[in-house]
Short mmCIF file of C-alpha atoms and ligand atoms in Angstrom, two decimals:
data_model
loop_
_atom_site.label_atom_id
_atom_site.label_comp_id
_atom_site.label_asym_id
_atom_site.label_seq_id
_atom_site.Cartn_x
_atom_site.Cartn_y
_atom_site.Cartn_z
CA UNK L 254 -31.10 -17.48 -45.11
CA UNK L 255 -27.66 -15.64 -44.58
CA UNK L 256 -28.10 -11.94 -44.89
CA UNK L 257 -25.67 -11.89 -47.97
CA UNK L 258 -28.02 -13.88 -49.85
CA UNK L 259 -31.18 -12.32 -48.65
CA UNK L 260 -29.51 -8.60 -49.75
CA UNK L 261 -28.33 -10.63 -52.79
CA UNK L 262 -32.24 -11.62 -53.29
CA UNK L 263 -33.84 -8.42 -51.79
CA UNK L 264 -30.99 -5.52 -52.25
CA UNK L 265 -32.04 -1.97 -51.66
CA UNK L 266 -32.91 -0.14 -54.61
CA UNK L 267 -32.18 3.37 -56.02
CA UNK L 268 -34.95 6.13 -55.88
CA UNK L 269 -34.39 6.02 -59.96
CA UNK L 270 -34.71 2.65 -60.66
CA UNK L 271 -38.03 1.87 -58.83
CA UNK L 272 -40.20 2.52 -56.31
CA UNK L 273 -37.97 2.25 -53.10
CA UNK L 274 -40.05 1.34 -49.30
CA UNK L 275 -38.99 4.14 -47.39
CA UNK L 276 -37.76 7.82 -48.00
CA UNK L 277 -36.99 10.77 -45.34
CA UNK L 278 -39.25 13.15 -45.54
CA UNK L 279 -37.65 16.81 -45.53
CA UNK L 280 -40.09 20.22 -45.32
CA UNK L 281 -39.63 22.75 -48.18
CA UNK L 282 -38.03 25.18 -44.84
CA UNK L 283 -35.67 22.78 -43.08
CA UNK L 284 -32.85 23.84 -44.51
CA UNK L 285 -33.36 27.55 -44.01
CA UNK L 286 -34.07 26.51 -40.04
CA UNK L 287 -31.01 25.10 -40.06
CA UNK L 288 -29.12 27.69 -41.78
CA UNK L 289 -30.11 30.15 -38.80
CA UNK L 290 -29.65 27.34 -36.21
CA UNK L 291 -25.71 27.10 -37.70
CA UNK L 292 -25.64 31.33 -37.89
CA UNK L 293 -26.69 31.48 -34.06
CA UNK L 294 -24.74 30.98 -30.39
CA UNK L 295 -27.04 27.69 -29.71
CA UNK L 296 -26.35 24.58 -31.85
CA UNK L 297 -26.94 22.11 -29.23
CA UNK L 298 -29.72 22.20 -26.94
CA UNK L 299 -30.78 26.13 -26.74
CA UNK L 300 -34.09 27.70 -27.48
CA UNK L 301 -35.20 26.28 -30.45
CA UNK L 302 -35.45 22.63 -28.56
CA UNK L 303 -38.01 24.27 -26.28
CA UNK L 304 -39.31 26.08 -29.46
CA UNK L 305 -40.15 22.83 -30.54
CA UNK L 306 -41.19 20.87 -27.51
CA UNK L 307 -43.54 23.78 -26.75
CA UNK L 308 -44.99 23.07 -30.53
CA UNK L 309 -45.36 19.83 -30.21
CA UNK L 310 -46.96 19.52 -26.88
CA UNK L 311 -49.52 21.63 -27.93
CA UNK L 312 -49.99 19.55 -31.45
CA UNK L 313 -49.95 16.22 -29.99
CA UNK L 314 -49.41 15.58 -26.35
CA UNK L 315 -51.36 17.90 -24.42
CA UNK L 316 -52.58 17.73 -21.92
CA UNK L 317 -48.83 15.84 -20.89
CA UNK L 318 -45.90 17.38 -21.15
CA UNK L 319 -43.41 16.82 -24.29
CA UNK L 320 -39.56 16.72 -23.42
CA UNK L 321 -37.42 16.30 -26.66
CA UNK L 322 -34.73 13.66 -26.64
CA UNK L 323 -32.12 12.71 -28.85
CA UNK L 324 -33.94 9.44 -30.20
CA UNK L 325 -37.26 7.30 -29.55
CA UNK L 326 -34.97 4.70 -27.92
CA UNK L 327 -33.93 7.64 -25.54
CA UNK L 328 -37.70 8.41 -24.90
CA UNK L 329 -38.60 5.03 -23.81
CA UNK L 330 -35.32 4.26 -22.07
CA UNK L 331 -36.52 7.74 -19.75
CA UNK L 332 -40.35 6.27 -19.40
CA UNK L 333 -38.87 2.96 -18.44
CA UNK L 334 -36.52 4.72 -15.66
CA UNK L 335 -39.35 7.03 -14.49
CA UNK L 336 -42.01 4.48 -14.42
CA UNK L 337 -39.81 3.00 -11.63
CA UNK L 338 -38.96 -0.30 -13.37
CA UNK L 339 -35.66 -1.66 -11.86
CA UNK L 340 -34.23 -5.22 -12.57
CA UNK L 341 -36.13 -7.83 -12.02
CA UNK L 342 -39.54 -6.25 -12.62
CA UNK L 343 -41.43 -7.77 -14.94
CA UNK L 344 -42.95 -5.52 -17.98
CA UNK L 345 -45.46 -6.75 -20.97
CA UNK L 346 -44.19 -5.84 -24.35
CA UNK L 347 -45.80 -7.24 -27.55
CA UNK L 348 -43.30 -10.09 -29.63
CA UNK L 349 -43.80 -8.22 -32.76
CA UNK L 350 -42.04 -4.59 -33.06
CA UNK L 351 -38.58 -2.69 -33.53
CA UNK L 352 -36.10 -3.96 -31.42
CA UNK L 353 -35.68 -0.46 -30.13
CA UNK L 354 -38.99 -0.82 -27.72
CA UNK L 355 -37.64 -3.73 -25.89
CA UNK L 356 -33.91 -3.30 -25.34
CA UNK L 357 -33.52 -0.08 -23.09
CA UNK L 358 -35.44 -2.36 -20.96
CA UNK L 359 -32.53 -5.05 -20.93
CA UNK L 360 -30.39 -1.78 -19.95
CA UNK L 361 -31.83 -1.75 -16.74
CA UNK L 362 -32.08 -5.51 -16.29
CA UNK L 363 -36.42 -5.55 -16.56
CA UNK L 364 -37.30 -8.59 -17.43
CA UNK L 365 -39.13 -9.07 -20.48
CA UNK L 366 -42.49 -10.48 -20.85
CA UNK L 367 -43.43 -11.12 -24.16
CA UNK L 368 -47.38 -11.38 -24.99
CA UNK L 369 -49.02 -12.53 -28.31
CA UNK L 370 -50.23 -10.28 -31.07
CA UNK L 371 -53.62 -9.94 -32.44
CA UNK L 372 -54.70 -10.09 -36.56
CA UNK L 373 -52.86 -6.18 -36.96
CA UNK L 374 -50.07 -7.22 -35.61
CA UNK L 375 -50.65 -5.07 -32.55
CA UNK L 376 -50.40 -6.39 -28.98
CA UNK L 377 -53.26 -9.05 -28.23
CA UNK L 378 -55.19 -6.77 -25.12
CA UNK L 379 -56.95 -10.10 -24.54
CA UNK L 380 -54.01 -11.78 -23.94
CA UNK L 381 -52.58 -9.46 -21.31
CA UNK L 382 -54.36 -10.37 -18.04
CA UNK L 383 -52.82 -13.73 -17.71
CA UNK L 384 -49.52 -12.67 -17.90
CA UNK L 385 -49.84 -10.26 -15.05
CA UNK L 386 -48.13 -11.12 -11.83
CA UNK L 387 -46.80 -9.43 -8.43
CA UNK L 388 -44.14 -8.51 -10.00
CA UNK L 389 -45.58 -6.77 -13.30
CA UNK L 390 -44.63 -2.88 -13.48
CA UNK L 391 -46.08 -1.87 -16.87
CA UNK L 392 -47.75 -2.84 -20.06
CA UNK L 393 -45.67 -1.50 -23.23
CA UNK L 394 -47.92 -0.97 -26.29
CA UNK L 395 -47.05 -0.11 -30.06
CA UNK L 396 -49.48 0.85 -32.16
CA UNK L 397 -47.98 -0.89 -35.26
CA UNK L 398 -48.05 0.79 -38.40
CA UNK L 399 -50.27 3.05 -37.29
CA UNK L 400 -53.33 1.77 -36.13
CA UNK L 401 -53.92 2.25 -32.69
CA UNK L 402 -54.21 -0.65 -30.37
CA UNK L 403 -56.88 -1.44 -28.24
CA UNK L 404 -56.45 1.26 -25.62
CA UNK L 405 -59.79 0.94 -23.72
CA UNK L 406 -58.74 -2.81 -22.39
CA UNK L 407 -54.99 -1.68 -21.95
CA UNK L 408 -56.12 0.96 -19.42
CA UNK L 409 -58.35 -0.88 -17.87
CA UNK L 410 -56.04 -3.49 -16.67
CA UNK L 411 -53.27 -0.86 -15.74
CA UNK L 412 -56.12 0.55 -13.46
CA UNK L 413 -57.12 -2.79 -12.02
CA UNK L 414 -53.81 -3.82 -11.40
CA UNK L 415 -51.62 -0.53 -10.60
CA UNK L 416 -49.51 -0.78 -13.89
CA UNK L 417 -47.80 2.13 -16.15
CA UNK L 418 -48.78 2.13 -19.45
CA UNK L 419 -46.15 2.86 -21.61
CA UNK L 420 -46.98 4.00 -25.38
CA UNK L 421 -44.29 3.61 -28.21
CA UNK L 422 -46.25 5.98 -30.66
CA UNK L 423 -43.23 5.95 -33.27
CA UNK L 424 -45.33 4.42 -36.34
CA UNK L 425 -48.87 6.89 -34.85
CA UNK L 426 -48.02 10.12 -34.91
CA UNK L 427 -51.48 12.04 -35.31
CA UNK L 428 -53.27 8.84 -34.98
CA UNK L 429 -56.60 8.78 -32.75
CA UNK L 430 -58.61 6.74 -31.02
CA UNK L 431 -62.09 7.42 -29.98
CA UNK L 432 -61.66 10.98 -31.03
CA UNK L 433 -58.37 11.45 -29.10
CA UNK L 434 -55.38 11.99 -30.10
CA UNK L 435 -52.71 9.19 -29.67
CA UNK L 436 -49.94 9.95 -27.41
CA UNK L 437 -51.68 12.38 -24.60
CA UNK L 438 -53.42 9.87 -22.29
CA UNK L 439 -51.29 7.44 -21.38
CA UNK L 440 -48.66 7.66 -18.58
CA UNK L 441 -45.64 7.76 -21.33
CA UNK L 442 -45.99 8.04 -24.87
CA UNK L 443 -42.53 7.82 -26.86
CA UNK L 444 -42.24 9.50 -30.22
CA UNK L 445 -39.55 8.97 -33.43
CA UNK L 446 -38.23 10.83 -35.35
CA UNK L 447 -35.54 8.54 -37.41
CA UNK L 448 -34.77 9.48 -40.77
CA UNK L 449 -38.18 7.63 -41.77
CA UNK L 450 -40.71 8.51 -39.66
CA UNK L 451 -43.65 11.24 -40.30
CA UNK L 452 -41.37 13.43 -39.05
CA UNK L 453 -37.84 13.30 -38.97
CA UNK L 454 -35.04 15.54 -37.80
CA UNK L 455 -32.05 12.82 -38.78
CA UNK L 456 -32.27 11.48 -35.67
CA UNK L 457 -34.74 12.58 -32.40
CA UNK L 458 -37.47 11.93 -30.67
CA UNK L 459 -40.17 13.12 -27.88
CA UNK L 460 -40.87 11.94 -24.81
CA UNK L 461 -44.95 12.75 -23.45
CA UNK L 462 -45.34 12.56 -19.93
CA UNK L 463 -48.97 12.82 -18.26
CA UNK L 464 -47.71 13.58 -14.38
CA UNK L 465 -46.20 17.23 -14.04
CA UNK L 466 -44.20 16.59 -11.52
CA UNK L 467 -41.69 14.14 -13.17
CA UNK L 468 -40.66 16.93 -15.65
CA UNK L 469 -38.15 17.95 -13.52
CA UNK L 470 -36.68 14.71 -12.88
CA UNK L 471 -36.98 13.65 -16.69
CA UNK L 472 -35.06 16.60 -17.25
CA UNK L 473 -32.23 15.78 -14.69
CA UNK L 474 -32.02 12.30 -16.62
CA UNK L 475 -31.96 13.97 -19.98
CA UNK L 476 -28.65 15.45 -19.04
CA UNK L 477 -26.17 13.63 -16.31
CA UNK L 478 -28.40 14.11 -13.51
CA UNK L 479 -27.56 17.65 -13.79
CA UNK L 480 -30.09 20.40 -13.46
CA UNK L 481 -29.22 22.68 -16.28
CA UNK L 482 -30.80 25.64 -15.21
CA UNK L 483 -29.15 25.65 -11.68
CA UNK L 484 -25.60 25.00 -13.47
CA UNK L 485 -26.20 27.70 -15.49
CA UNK L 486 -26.17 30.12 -12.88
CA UNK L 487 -22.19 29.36 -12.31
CA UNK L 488 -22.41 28.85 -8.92
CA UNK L 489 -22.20 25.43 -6.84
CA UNK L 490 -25.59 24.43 -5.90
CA UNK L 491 -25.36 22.10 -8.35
CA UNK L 492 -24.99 17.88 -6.67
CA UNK L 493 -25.64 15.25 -8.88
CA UNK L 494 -27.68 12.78 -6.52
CA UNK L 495 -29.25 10.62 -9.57
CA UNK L 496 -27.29 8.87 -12.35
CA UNK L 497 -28.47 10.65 -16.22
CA UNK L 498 -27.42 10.25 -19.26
CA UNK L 499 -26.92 12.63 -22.78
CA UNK L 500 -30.18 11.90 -24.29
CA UNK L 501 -30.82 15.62 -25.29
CA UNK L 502 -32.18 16.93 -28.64
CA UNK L 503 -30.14 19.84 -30.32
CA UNK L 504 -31.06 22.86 -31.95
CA UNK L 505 -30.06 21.76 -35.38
CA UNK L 506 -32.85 18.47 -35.04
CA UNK L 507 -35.93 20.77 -33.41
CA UNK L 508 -35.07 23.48 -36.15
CA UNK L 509 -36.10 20.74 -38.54
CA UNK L 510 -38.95 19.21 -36.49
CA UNK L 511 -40.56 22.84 -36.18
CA UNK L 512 -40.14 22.88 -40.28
CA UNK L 513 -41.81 19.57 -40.24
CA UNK L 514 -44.45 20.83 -38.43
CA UNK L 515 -45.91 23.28 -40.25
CA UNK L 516 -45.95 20.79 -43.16
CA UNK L 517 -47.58 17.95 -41.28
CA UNK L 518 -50.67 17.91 -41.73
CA UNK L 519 -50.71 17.65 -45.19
CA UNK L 520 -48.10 15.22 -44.77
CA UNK L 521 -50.09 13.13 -42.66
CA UNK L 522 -53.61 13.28 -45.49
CA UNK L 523 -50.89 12.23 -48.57
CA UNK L 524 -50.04 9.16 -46.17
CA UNK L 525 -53.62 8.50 -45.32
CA UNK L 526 -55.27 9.01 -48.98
CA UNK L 527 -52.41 6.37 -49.87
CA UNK L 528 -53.30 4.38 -47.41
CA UNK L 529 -56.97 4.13 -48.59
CA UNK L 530 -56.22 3.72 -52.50
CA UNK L 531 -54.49 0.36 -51.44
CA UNK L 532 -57.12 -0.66 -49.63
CA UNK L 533 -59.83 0.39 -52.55
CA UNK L 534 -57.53 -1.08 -55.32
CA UNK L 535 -56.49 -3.99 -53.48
CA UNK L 536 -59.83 -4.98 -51.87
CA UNK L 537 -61.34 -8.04 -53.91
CA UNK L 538 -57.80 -9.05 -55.02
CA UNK L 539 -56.99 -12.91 -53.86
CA UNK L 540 -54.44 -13.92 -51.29
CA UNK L 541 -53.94 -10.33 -50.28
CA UNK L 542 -55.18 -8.28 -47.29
CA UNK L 543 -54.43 -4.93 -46.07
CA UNK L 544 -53.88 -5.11 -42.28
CA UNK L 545 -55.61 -2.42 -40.05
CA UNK L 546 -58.30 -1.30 -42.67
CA UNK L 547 -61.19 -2.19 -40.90
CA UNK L 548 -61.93 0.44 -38.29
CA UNK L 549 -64.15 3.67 -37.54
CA UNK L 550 -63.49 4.25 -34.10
CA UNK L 551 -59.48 5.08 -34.58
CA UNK L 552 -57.70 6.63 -37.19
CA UNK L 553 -54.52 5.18 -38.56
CA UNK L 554 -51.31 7.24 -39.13
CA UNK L 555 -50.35 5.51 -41.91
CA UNK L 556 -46.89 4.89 -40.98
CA UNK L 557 -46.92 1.60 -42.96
CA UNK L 558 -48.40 -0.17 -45.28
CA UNK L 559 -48.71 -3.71 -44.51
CA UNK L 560 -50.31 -6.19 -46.13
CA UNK L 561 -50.56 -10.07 -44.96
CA UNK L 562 -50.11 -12.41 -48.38
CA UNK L 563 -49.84 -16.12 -49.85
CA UNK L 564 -46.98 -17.09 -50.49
CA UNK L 565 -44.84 -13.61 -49.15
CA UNK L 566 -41.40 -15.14 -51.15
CA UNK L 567 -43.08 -15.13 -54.12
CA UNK L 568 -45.07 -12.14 -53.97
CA UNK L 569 -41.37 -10.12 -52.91
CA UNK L 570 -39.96 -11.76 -56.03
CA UNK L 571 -42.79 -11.09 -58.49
CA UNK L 572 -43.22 -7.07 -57.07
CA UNK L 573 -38.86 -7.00 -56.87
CA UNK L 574 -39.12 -7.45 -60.89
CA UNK L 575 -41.39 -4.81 -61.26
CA UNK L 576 -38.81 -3.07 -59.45
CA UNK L 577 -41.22 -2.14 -56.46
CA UNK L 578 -39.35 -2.61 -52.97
CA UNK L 579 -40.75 -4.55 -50.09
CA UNK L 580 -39.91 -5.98 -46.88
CA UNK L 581 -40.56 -7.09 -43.39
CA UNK L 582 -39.02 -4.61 -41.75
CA UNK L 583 -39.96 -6.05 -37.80
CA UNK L 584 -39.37 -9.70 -36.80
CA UNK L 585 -40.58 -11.28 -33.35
CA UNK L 586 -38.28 -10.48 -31.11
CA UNK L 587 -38.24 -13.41 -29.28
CA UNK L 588 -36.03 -14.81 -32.75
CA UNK L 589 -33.24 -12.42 -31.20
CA UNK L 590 -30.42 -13.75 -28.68
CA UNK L 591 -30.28 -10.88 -26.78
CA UNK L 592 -34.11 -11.37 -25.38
CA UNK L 593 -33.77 -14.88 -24.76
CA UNK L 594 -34.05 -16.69 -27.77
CA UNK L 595 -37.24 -18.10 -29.86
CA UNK L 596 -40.78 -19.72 -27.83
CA UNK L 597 -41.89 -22.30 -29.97
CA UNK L 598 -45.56 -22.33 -29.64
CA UNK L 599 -46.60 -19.63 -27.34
CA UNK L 600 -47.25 -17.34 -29.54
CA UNK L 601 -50.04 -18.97 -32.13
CA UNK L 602 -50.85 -15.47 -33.38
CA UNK L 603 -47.13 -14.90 -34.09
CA UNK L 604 -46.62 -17.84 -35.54
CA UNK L 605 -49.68 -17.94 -38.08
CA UNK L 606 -48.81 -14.57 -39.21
CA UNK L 607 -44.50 -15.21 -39.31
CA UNK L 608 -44.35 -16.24 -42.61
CA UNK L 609 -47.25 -14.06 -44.11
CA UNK L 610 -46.84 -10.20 -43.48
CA UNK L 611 -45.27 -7.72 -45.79
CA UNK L 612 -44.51 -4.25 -45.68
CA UNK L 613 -45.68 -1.97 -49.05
CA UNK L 614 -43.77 1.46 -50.07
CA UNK L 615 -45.87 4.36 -48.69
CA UNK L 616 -44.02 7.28 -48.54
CA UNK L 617 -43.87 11.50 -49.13
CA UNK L 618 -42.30 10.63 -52.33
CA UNK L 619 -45.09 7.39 -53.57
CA UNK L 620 -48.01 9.09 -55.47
CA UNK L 621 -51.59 7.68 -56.05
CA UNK L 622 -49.94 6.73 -59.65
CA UNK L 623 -47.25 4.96 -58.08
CA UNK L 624 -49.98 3.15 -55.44
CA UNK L 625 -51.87 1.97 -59.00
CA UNK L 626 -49.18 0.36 -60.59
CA UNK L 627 -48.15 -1.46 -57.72
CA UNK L 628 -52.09 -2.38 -57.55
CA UNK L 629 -52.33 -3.61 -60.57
CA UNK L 630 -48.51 -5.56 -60.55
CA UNK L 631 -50.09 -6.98 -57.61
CA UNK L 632 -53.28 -8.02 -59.70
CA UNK L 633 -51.50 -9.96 -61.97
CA UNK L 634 -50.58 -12.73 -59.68
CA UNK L 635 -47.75 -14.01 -58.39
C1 PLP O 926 -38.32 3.79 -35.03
C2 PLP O 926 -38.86 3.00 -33.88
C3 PLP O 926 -38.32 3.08 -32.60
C4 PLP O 926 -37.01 3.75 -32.30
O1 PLP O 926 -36.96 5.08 -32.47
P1 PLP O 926 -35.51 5.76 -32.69
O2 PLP O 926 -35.88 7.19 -32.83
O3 PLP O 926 -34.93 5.16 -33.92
O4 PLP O 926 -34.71 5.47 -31.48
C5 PLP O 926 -38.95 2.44 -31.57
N1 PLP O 926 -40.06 1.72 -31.77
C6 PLP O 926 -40.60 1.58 -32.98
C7 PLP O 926 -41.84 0.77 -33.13
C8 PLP O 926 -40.00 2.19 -34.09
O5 PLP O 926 -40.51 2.01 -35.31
#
């Protein structure tokens, strides 16, 4: 299908018209922040960045250490440079997830080793071992949609085989698993926060980093190679020995991330009580099923909403005229040029579940109301 007609099928709809798939989601003091960000000396990166990495770390990494970029892809572009992947390594990344995990690792010429996914559409941790090989530097997770993959086998294998484990937490923020909270065990844990994630600050992210002692380089690499506080002094003392780049969050973003913050909690139970009314409503209803539902020893973030269905062009058509939005919003990414083109057949996971999953509007601005009458649209067939 050529993307005219599929936005001539599918096109985006208007908050007023219908119940739309994704919204930002601002806090009731993000404006004010900002207001005394734009009033201030700093409107770049200044105090209110560390303000908010200092937050956060406590909130969600600790014990690793939070550094605030200027996007998720920055984050992971960072944990893929200070993991010590150069080209040629090899690193396992699921097939299913944003194209944003997988192509800061074409920046530095990694290749890319795609593994299966399992029934949530989360990386298949049985698949892993036999893709391992000399030349394997890390295993890339993403906990898709929220649900946290199966982190018990993931560090296991890093363990037995010397790998990084790199976490792209952009759909989990304040997921857990086994009681912990996602993002502050692994090696590297990325964060997002795009204009749709939990929280957003237009554009940022966070980057969580278990070993102390690569602060100070991820810092370097956050800015030139340059060490800021050195520079700062005026005087020369200041070589750049290490090739950086401007991937640093600015006052104006973590003035809206500490506004989001103090909201988030709440934020996070509206997106989780969703989460469970579609399961409850939807739970007996034919040729549906909610993906990720069935767990008690991890807690999903309820990111998304996604649902595998019979017959998904059908279902899109019969919930598009009862003006409720949906979409796929990932493909595999071995469908894209850039990582090599499609693999017919090595993926049987993949290519069961191609045709069949669906993304559902779950948002700060859906209500339980709204979650009901897309229930019972859903109820009436399609
Ligand atoms: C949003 C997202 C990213 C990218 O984050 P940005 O902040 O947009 O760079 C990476 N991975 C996944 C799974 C995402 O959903």
């Amino acid at each position: 299908m050529t993307l005219e007609k599929s936005l001539n099928e599918h096109p985006l709809m208007d908050v007023n018209e219908g119940i739309v798939l994704f919204h930002p989601n601002i806090p009731k003091n993000a404006g004010t922040y900002i207001n005394e960000v734009l009033k201030s000396r700093w409107i770049g990166q200044g105090p209110k960045v560390e303000e908010f990495e200092l937050a956060f770390e406590s909130k969600f990494s600790y014990p690793c250490k939070s550094l605030a970029v200027g996007s998720g892809t920055d984050a992971l572009h960072l944990a893929y440079l200070l993991s010590g992947i150069k080209e040629d390594d090899e690193v396992i990344v699921p097939v299913f997830t944003c194209t944003a995990t997988n192509i800061p690792l074409l920046y530095i010429g990694a290749k890319i080793v795609f593994c299966d996914i399992d029934h949530n559409l989360n990386i298949d941790a049985d698949a892993i071992e036999e893709l391992i090989t000399p030349k394997t530097k890390a295993i890339v997770c993403v906990h898709y949609g929220g649900l946290p993959c199966e982190m018990d086998k993931i560090w296991y294998l890093a363990e037995k085989y010397n790998l990084k484990v790199i976490e792209d937490n952009a759909h989990a923020l304040g997921a857990t698993y086994k009681g912990e909270i996602i993002g502050s065990q692994s090696d590297f844990s990325m964060f997002s926060f795009q204009a749709i994630k939990h929280i957003t600050t237009a554009d940022g992210g966070m980057l969580a980093i278990k070993d102390p002692e690569l602060l100070e380089k991820a810092k370097r690499l956050r800015w030139f190679g340059i060490d800021r506080l050195q520079k700062q002094k005026g005087i020369w003392d200041n070589d750049i020995t290490e090739i950086g780049y401007k991937y640093q969050m600015t006052d104006i973003a973590a003035s809206m991330g500490l506004a989001s913050l103090e909201e988030f909690d709440e934020h996070l139970a509206h997106r989780q009580n969703l989460y469970k009314l579609y399961c409850e409503y939807l739970k007996n209803t034919k040729g549906i099923r909610i993906i990720g539902s069935e767990y008690q020893n991890r807690e999903h973030a309820a990111w998304l909403l996604t649902a595998e269905v019979d017959d998904r062009e059908g279902f899109m058509s019969h919930l598009r005229r009862h003006k409720i939005e949906s979409s796929q919003v990932h493909f595999r990414n071995d469908r894209y040029t850039i990582f090599g083109g499609r693999q017919e057949g090595k993926f049987t996971n993949m290519d069961a579940m191609e045709d069949r999953y669906i993304v559902l509007p779950l948002h700060a601005k859906v209500s339980e109301s709204d979650v009901k009458y897309i229930a019972e649209v859903i109820q009436l067939g399609w």
